PDB file of C-alpha atoms and ligand atoms in Angstrom:
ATOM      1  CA  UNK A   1      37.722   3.833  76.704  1.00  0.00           C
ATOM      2  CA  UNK A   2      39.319   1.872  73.869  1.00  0.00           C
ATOM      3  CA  UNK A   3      37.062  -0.422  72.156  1.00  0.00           C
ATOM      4  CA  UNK A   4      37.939  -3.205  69.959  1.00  0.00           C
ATOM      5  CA  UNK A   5      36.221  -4.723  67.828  1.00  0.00           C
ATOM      6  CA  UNK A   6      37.234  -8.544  66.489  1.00  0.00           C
ATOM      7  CA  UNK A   7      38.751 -10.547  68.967  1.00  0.00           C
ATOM      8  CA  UNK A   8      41.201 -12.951  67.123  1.00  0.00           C
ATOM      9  CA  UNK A   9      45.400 -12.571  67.703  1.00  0.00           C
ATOM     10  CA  UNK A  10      45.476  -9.112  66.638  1.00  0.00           C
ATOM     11  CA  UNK A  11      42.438  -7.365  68.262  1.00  0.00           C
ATOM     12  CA  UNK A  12      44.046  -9.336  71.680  1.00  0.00           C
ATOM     13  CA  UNK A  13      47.381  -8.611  71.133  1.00  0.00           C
ATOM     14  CA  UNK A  14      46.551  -4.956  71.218  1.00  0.00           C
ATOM     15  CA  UNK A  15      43.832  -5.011  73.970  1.00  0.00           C
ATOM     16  CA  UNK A  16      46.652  -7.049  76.619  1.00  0.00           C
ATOM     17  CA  UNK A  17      49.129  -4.554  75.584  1.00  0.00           C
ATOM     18  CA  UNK A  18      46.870  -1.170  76.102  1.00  0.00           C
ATOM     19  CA  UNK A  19      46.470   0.076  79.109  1.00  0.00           C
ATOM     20  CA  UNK A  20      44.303  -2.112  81.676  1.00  0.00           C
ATOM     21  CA  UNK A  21      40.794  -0.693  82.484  1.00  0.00           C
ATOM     22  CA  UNK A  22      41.043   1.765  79.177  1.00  0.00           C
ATOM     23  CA  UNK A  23      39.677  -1.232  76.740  1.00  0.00           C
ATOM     24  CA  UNK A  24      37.166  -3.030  76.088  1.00  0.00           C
ATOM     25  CA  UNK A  25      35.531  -5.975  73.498  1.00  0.00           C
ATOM     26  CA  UNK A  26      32.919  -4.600  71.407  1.00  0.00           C
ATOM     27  CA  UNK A  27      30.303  -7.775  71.986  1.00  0.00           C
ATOM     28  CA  UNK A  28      28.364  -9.718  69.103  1.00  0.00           C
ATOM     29  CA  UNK A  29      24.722  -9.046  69.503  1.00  0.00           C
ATOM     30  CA  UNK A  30      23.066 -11.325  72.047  1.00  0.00           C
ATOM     31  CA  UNK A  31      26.696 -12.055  73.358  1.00  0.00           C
ATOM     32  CA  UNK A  32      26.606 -12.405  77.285  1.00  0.00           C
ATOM     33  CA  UNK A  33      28.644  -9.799  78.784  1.00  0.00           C
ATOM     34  CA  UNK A  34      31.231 -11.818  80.787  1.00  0.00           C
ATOM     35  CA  UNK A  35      34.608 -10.755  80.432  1.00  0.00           C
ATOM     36  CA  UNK A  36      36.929 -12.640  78.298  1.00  0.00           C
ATOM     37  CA  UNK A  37      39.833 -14.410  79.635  1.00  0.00           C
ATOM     38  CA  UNK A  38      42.894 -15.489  77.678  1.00  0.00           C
ATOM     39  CA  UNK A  39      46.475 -16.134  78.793  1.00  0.00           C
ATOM     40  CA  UNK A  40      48.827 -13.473  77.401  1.00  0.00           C
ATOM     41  CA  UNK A  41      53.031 -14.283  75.922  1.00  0.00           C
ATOM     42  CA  UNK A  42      54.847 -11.383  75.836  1.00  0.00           C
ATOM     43  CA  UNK A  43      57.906 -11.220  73.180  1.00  0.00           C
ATOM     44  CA  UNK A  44      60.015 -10.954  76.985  1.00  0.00           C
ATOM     45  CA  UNK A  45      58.904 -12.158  80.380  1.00  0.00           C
ATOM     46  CA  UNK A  46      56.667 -14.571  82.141  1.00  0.00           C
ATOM     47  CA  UNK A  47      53.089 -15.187  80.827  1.00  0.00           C
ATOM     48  CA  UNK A  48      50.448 -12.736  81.835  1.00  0.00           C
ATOM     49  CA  UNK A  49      46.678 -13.781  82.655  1.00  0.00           C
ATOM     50  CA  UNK A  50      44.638 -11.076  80.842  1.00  0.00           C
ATOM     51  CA  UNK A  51      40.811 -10.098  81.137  1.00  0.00           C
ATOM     52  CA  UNK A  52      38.972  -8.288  78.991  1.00  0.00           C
ATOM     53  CA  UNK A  53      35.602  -6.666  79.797  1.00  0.00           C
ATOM     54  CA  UNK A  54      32.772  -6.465  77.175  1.00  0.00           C
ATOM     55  CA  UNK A  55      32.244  -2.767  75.814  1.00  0.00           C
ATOM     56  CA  UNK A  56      28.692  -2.201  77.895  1.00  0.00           C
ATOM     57  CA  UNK A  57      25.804  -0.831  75.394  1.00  0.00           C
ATOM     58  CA  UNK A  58      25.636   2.213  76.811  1.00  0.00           C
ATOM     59  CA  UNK A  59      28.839   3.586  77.157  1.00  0.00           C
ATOM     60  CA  UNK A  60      30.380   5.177  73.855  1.00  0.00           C
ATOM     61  CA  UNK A  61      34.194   4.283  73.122  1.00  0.00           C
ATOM     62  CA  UNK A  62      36.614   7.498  72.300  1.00  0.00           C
ATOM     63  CA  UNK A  63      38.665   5.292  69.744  1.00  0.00           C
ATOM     64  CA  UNK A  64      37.001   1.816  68.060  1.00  0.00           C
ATOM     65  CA  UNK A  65      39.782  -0.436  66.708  1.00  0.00           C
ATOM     66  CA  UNK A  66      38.503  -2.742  64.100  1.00  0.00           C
ATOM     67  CA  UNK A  67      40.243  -5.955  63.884  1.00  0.00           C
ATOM     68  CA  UNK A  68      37.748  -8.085  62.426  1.00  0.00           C
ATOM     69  CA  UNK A  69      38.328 -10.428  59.071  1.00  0.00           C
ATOM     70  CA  UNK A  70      38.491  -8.337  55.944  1.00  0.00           C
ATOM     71  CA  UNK A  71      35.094  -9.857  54.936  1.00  0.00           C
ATOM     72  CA  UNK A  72      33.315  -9.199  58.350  1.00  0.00           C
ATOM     73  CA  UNK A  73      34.394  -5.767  58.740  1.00  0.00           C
ATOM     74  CA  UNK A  74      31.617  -4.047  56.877  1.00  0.00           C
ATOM     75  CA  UNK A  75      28.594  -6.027  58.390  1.00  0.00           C
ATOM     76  CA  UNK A  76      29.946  -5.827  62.075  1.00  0.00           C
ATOM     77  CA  UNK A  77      30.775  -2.216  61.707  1.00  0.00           C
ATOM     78  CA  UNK A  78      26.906  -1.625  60.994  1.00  0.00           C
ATOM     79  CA  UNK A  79      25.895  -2.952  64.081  1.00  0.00           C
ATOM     80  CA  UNK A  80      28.173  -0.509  66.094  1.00  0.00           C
ATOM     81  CA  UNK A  81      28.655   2.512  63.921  1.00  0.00           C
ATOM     82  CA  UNK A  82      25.307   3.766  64.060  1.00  0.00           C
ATOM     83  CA  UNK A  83      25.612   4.291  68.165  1.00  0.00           C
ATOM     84  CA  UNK A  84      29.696   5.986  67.813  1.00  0.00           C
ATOM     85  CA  UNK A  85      29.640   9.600  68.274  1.00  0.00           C
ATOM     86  CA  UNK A  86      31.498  11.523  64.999  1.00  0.00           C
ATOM     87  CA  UNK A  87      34.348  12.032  67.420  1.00  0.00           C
ATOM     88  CA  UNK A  88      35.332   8.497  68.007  1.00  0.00           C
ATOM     89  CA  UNK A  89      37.867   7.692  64.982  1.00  0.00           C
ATOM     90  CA  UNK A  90      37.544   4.315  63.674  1.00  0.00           C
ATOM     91  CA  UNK A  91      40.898   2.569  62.757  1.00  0.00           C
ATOM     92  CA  UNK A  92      40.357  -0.559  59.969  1.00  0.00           C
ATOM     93  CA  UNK A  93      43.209  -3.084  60.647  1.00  0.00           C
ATOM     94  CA  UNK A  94      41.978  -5.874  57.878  1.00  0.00           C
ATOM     95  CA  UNK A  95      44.669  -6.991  55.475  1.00  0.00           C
ATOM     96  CA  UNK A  96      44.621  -6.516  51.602  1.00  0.00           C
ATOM     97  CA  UNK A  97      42.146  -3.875  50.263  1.00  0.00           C
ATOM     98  CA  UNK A  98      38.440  -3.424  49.439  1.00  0.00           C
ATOM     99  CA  UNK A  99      37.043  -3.403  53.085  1.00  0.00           C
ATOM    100  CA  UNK A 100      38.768  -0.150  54.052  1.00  0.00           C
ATOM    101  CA  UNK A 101      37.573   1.611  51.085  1.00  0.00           C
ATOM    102  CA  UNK A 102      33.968   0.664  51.395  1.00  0.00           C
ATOM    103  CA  UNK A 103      33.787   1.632  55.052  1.00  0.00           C
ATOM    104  CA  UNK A 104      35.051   4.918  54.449  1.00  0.00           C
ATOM    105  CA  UNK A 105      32.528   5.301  51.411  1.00  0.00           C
ATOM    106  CA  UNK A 106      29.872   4.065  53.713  1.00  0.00           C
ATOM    107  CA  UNK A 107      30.254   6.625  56.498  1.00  0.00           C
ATOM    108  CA  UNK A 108      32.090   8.946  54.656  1.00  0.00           C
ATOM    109  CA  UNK A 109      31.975  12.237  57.610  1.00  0.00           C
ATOM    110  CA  UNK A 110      32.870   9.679  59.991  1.00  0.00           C
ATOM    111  CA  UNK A 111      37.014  10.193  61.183  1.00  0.00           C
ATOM    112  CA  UNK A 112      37.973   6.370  59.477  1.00  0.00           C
ATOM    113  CA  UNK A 113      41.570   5.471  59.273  1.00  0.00           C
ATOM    114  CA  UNK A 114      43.547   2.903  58.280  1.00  0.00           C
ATOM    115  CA  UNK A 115      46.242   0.591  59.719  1.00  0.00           C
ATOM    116  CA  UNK A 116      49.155  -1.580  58.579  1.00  0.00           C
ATOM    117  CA  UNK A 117      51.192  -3.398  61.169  1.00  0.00           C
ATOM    118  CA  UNK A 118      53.919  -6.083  61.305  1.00  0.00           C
ATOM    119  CA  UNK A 119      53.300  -6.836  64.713  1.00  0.00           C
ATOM    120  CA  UNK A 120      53.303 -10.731  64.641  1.00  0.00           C
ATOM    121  CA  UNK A 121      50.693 -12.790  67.015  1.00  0.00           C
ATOM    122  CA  UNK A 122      48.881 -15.744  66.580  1.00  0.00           C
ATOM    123  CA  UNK A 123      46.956 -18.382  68.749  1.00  0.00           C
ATOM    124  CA  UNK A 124      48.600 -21.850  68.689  1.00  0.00           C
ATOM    125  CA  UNK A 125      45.086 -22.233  71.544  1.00  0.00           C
ATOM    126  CA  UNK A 126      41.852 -20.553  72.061  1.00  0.00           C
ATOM    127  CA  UNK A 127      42.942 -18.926  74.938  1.00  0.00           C
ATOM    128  CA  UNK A 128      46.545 -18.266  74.444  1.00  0.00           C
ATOM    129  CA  UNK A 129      47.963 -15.514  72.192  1.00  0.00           C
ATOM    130  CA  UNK A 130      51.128 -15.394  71.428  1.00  0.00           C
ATOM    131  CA  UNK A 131      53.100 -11.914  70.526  1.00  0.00           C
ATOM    132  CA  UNK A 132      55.563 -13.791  68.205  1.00  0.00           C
ATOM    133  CA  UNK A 133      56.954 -10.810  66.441  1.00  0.00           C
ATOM    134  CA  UNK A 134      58.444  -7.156  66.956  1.00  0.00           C
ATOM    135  CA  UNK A 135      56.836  -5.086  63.974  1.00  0.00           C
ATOM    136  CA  UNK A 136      55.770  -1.567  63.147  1.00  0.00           C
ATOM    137  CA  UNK A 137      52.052  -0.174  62.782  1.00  0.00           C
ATOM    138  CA  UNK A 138      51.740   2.816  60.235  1.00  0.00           C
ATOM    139  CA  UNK A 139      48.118   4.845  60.768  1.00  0.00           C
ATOM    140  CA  UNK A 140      46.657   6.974  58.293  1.00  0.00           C
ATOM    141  CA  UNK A 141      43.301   8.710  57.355  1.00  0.00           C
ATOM    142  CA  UNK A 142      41.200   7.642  54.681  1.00  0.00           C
ATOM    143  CA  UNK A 143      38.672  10.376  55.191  1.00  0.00           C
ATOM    144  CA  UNK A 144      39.356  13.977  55.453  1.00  0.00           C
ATOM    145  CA  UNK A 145      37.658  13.516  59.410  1.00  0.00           C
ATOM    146  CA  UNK A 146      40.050  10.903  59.962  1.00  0.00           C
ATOM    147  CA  UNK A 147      42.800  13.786  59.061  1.00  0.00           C
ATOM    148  CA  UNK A 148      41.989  15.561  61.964  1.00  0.00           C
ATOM    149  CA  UNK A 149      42.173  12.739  64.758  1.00  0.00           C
ATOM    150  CA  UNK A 150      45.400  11.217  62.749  1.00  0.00           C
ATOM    151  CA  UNK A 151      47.734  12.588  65.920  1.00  0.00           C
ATOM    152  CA  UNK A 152      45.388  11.555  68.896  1.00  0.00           C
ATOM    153  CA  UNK A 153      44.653   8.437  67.426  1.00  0.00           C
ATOM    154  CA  UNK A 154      48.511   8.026  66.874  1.00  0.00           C
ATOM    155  CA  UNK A 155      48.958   8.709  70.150  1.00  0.00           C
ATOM    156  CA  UNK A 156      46.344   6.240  72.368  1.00  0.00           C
ATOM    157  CA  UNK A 157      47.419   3.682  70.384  1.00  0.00           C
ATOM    158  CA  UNK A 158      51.287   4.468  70.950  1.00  0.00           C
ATOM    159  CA  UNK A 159      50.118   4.144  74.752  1.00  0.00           C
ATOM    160  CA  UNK A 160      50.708   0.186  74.512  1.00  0.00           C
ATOM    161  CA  UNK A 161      53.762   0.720  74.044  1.00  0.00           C
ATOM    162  CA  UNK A 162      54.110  -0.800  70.612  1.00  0.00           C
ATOM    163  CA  UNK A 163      55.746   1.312  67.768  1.00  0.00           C
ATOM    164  CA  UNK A 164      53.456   3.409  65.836  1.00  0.00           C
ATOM    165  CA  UNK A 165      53.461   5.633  63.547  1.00  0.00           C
ATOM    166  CA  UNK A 166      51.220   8.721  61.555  1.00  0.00           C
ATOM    167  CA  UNK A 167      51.430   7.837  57.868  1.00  0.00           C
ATOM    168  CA  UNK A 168      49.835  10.700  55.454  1.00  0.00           C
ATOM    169  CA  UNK A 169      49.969   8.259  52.140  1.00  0.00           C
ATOM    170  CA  UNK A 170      48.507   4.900  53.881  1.00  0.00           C
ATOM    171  CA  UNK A 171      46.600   3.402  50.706  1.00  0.00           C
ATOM    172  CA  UNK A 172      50.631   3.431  49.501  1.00  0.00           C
ATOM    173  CA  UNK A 173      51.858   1.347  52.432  1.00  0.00           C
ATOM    174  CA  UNK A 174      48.383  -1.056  52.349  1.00  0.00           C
ATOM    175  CA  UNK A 175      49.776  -1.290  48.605  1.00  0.00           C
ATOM    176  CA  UNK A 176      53.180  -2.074  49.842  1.00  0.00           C
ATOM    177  CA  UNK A 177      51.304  -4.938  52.400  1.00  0.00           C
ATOM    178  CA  UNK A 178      49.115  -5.921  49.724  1.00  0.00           C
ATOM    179  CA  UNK A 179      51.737  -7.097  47.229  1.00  0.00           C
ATOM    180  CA  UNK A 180      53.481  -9.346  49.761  1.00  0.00           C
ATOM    181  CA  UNK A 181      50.243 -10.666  50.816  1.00  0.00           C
ATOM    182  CA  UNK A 182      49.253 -11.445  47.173  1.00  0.00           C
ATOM    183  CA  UNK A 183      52.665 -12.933  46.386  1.00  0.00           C
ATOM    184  CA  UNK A 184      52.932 -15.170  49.403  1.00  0.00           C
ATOM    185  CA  UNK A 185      49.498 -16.294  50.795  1.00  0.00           C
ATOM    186  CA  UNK A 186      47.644 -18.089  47.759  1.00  0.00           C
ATOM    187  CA  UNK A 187      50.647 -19.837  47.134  1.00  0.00           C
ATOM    188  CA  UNK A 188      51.101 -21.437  50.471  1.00  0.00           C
ATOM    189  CA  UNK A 189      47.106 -21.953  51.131  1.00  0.00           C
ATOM    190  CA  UNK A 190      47.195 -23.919  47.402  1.00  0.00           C
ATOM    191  CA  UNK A 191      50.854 -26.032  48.121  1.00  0.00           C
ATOM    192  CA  UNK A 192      49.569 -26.043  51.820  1.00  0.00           C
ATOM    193  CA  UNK A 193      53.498 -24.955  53.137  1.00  0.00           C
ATOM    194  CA  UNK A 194      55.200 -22.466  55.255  1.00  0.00           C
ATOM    195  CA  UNK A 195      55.739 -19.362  53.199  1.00  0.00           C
ATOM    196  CA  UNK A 196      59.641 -20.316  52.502  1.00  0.00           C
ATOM    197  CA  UNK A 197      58.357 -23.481  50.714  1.00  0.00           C
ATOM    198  CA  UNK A 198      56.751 -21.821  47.941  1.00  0.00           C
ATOM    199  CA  UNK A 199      60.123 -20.657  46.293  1.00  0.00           C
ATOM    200  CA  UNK A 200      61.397 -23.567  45.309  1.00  0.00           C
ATOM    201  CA  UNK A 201      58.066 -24.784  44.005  1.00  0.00           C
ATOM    202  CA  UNK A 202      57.528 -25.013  39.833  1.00  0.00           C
ATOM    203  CA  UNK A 203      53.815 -23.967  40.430  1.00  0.00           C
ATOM    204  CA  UNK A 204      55.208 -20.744  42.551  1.00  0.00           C
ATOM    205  CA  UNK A 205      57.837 -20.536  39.739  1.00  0.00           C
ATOM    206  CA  UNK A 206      55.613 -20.664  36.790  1.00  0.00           C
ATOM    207  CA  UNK A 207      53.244 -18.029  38.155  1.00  0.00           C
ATOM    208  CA  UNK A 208      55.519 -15.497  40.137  1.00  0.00           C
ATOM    209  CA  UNK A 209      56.843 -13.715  36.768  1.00  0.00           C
ATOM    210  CA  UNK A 210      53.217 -13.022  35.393  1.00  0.00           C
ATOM    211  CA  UNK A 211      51.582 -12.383  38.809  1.00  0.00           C
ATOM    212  CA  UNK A 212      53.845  -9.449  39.730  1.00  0.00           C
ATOM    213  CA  UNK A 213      53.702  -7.844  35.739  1.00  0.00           C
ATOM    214  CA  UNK A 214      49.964  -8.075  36.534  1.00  0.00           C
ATOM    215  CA  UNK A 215      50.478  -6.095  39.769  1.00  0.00           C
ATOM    216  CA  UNK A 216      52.763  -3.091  38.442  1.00  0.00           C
ATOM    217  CA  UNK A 217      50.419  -2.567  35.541  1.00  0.00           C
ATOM    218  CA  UNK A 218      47.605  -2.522  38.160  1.00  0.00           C
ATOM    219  CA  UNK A 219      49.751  -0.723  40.614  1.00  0.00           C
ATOM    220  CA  UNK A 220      50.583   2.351  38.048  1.00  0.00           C
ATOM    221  CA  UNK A 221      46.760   2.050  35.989  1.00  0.00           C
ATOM    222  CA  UNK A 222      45.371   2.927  39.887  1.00  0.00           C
ATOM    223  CA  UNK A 223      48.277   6.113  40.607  1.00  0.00           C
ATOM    224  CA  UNK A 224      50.819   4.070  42.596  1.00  0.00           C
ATOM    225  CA  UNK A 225      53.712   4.691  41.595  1.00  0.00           C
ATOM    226  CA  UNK A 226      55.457   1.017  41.338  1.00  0.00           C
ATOM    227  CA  UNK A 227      58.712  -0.855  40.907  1.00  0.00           C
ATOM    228  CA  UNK A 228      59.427  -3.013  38.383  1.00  0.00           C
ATOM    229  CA  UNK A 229      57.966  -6.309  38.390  1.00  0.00           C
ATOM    230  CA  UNK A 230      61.319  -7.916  39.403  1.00  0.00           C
ATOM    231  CA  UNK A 231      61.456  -5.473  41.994  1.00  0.00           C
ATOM    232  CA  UNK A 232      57.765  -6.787  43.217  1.00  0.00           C
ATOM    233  CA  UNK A 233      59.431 -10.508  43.395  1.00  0.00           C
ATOM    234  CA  UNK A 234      62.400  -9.600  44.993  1.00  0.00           C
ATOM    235  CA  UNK A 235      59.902  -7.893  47.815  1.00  0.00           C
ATOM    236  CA  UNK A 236      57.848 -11.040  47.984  1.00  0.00           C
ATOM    237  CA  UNK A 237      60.706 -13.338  48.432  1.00  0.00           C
ATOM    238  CA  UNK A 238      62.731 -11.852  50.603  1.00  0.00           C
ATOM    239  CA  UNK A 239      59.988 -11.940  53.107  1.00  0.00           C
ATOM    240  CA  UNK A 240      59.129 -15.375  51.984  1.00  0.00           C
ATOM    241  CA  UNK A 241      62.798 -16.273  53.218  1.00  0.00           C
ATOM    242  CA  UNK A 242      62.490 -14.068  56.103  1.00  0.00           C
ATOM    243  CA  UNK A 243      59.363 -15.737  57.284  1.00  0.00           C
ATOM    244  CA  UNK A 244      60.246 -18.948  55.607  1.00  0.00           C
ATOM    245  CA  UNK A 245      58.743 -21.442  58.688  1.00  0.00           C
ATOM    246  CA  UNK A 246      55.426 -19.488  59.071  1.00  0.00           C
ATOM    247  CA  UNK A 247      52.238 -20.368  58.322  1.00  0.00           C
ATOM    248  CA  UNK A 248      50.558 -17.844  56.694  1.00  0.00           C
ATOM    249  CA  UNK A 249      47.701 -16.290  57.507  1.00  0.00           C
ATOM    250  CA  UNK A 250      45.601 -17.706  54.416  1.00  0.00           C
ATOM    251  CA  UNK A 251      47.197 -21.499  54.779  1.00  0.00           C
ATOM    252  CA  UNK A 252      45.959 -21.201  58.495  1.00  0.00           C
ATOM    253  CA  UNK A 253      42.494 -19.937  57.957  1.00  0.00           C
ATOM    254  CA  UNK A 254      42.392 -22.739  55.229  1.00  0.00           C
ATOM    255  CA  UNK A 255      43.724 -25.241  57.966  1.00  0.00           C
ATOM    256  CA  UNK A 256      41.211 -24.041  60.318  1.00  0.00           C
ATOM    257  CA  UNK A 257      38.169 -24.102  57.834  1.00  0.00           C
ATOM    258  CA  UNK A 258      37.736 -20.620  57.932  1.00  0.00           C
ATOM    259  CA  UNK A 259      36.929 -18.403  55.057  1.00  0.00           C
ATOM    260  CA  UNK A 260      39.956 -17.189  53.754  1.00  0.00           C
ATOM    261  CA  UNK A 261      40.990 -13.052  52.608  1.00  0.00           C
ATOM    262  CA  UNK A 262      41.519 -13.962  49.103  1.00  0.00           C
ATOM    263  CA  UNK A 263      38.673 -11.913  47.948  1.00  0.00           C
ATOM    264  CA  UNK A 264      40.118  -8.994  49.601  1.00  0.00           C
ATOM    265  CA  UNK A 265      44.268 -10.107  48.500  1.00  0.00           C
ATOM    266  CA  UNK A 266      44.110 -11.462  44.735  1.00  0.00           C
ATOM    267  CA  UNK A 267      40.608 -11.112  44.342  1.00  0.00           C
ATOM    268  CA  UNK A 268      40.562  -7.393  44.714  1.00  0.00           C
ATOM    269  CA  UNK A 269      43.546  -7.085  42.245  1.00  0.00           C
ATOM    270  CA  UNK A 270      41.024  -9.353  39.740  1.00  0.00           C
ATOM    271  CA  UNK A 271      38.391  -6.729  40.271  1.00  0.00           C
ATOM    272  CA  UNK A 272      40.650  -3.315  40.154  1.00  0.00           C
ATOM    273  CA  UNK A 273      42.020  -5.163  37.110  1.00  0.00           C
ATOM    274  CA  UNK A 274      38.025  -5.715  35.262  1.00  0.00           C
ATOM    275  CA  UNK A 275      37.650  -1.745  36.402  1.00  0.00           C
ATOM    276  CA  UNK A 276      40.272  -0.042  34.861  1.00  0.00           C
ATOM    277  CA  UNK A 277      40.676  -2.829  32.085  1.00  0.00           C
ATOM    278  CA  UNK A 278      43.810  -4.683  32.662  1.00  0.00           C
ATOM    279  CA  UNK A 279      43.875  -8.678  32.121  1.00  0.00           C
ATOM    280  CA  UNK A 280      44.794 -10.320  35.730  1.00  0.00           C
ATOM    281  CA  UNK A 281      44.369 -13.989  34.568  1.00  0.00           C
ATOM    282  CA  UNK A 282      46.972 -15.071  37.476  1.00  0.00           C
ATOM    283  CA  UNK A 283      45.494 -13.084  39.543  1.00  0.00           C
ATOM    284  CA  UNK A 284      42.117 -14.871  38.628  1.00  0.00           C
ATOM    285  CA  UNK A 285      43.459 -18.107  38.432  1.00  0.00           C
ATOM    286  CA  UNK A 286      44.928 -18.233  42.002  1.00  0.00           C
ATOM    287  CA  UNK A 287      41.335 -17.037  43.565  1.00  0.00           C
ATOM    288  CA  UNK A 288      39.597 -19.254  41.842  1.00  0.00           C
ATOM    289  CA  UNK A 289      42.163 -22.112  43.301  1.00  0.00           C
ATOM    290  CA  UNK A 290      42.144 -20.904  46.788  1.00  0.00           C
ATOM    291  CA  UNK A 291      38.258 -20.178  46.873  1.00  0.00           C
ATOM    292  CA  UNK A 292      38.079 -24.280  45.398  1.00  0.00           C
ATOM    293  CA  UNK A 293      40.239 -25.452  48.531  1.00  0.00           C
ATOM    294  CA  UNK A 294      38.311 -27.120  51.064  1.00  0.00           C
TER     295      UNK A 294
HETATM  296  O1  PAF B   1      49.511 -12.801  55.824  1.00  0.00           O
HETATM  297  C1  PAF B   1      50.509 -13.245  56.403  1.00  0.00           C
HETATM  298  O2  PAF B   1      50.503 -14.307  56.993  1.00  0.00           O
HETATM  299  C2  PAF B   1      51.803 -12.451  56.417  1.00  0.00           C
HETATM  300  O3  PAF B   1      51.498 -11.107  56.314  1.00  0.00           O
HETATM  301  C3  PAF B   1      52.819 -12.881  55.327  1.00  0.00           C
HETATM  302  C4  PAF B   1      52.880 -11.891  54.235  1.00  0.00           C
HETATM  303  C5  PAF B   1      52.542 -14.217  54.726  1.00  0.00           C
HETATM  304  C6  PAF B   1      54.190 -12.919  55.985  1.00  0.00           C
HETATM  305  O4  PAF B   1      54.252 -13.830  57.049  1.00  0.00           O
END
């Protein structure tokens, strides 16, 4: 059994598109343990109506997928990690950085690997998810445990018939994920626009030049190597302009009133930056403006 815990877009996505009967929905403590219900959009084909059951406390999941906000991850991951056995992987999915690291130093013999996907989905309703986009998912190990289950892991997740893939440097590809995320997302929570609006904006304009110089010094200071910072804004925007009439993930957690990543996008480069002393006062400056948003 596949469990999954976090079930927003991307922890449903995957659970309608693994096999039926082989997952499950980790449940919230004092959750009741009906199944959950949503109606399913494939990128081709008619709608599908999908239910889920609730992981039952005493059976033990061969694979936990984590797909929880970057801020929950650690807290909801102590309620369930003490009761996984040492050979159930567990595979982070949470964007930016920060959260991945400090589960694997948290259980650090524990098989814990990492995820990046493209895979689009979102949830115009509660209980409708949408898979809006063909992507890629890369999996790597952040611990050497999570070495060992990198292939098996690979392949029940393959088994939904999305692309994935093994990835042996996956702190370079969250990197790669990270920078996007960092160039696009504050910017379109703060000018509250879809992420092709920002380029044409002064405030994008004034900061965008500084913001990635902060990054590559950050990028090489922490043994990535890294393009030049006009390479970093050529990334950004052409995936601005290839994305240009979506909401974001940070402008729609803003929208929604949720608490937004920032701490784990920006915020992290602020912090890596006060570690290995580098200034980051963009980097700063657009965390501070996205935390003020209400
Ligand atoms: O976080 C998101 O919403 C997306 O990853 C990004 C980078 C804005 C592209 O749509």
């Amino acid at each position: 059994m596949i469990a999954i815990l976090g079930a927003g877009s991307m922890g449903r996505l995957w659970a309608a598109k693994l096999p039926a009967r082989q997952v499950a929905f980790v449940p919230r403590p004092e959750q009741s343990l009906e199944s959950l219900a949503y109606q399913f959009r494939p990128l081709k084909g008619p709608e599908l109506s999908i239910q889920i059951p609730w992981l039952p406390h005493t059976q033990s999941p061969s694979l936990l997928v984590v797909t929880t906000k970057a801020g929950d991850t650690l807290d909801a991951l102590k309620q369930v990690v003490p009761r996984l056995p040492e050979t159930s992987p567990i595979v982070l999915f949470q964007n930016g950085l920060g959260s991945q690291q400090r589960v694997a130093e948290t259980w650090p013999n524990h098989p814990v690997l990492a995820a990046t996907t493209t895979e689009g989905a979102n949830r115009p309703e509660s209980a409708l998810v949408v898979h809006a986009g063909q992507g890629e998912t890369w999996v790597g190990a952040l611990t050497p445990a999570g070495n060992t289950y990198l292939t098996e892991t690979v392949a029940k997740l393959a088994e939904s018939g999305l692309s994935v893939n093994a990835e042996t440097d996956i702190l370079s590809r969250l990197w790669q994920k990270l920078i996007i995320n960092a160039g696009i997302n504050p910017f379109t929570a703060i000018l509250d626009c879809p992420n092709g609006k920002i380029l044409t904006h002064p405030f994008y304009q004034q900061w965008i030049a500084p913001l990635c110089h902060e990054i590559c010094e950050l990028q090489t200071a922490s043994g990535q190597s890294s393009k030049s910072p006009e390479a970093l804004r050529e990334a950004i925007e052409a995936v601005a302009r290839n994305t240009a009439a979506n909401t974001s993930s940070m402008r729609a957690d803003r929208l929604a009133g949720r608490t937004t990543e920032i701490n784990f996008i920006n915020g992290y480069l602020a912090r890596l930056g006060a570690e290995v002393g580098i200034d980051t006062p963009v980097n700063q400056m657009l965390t501070d403006q996205v935390k003020q948003l209400k």
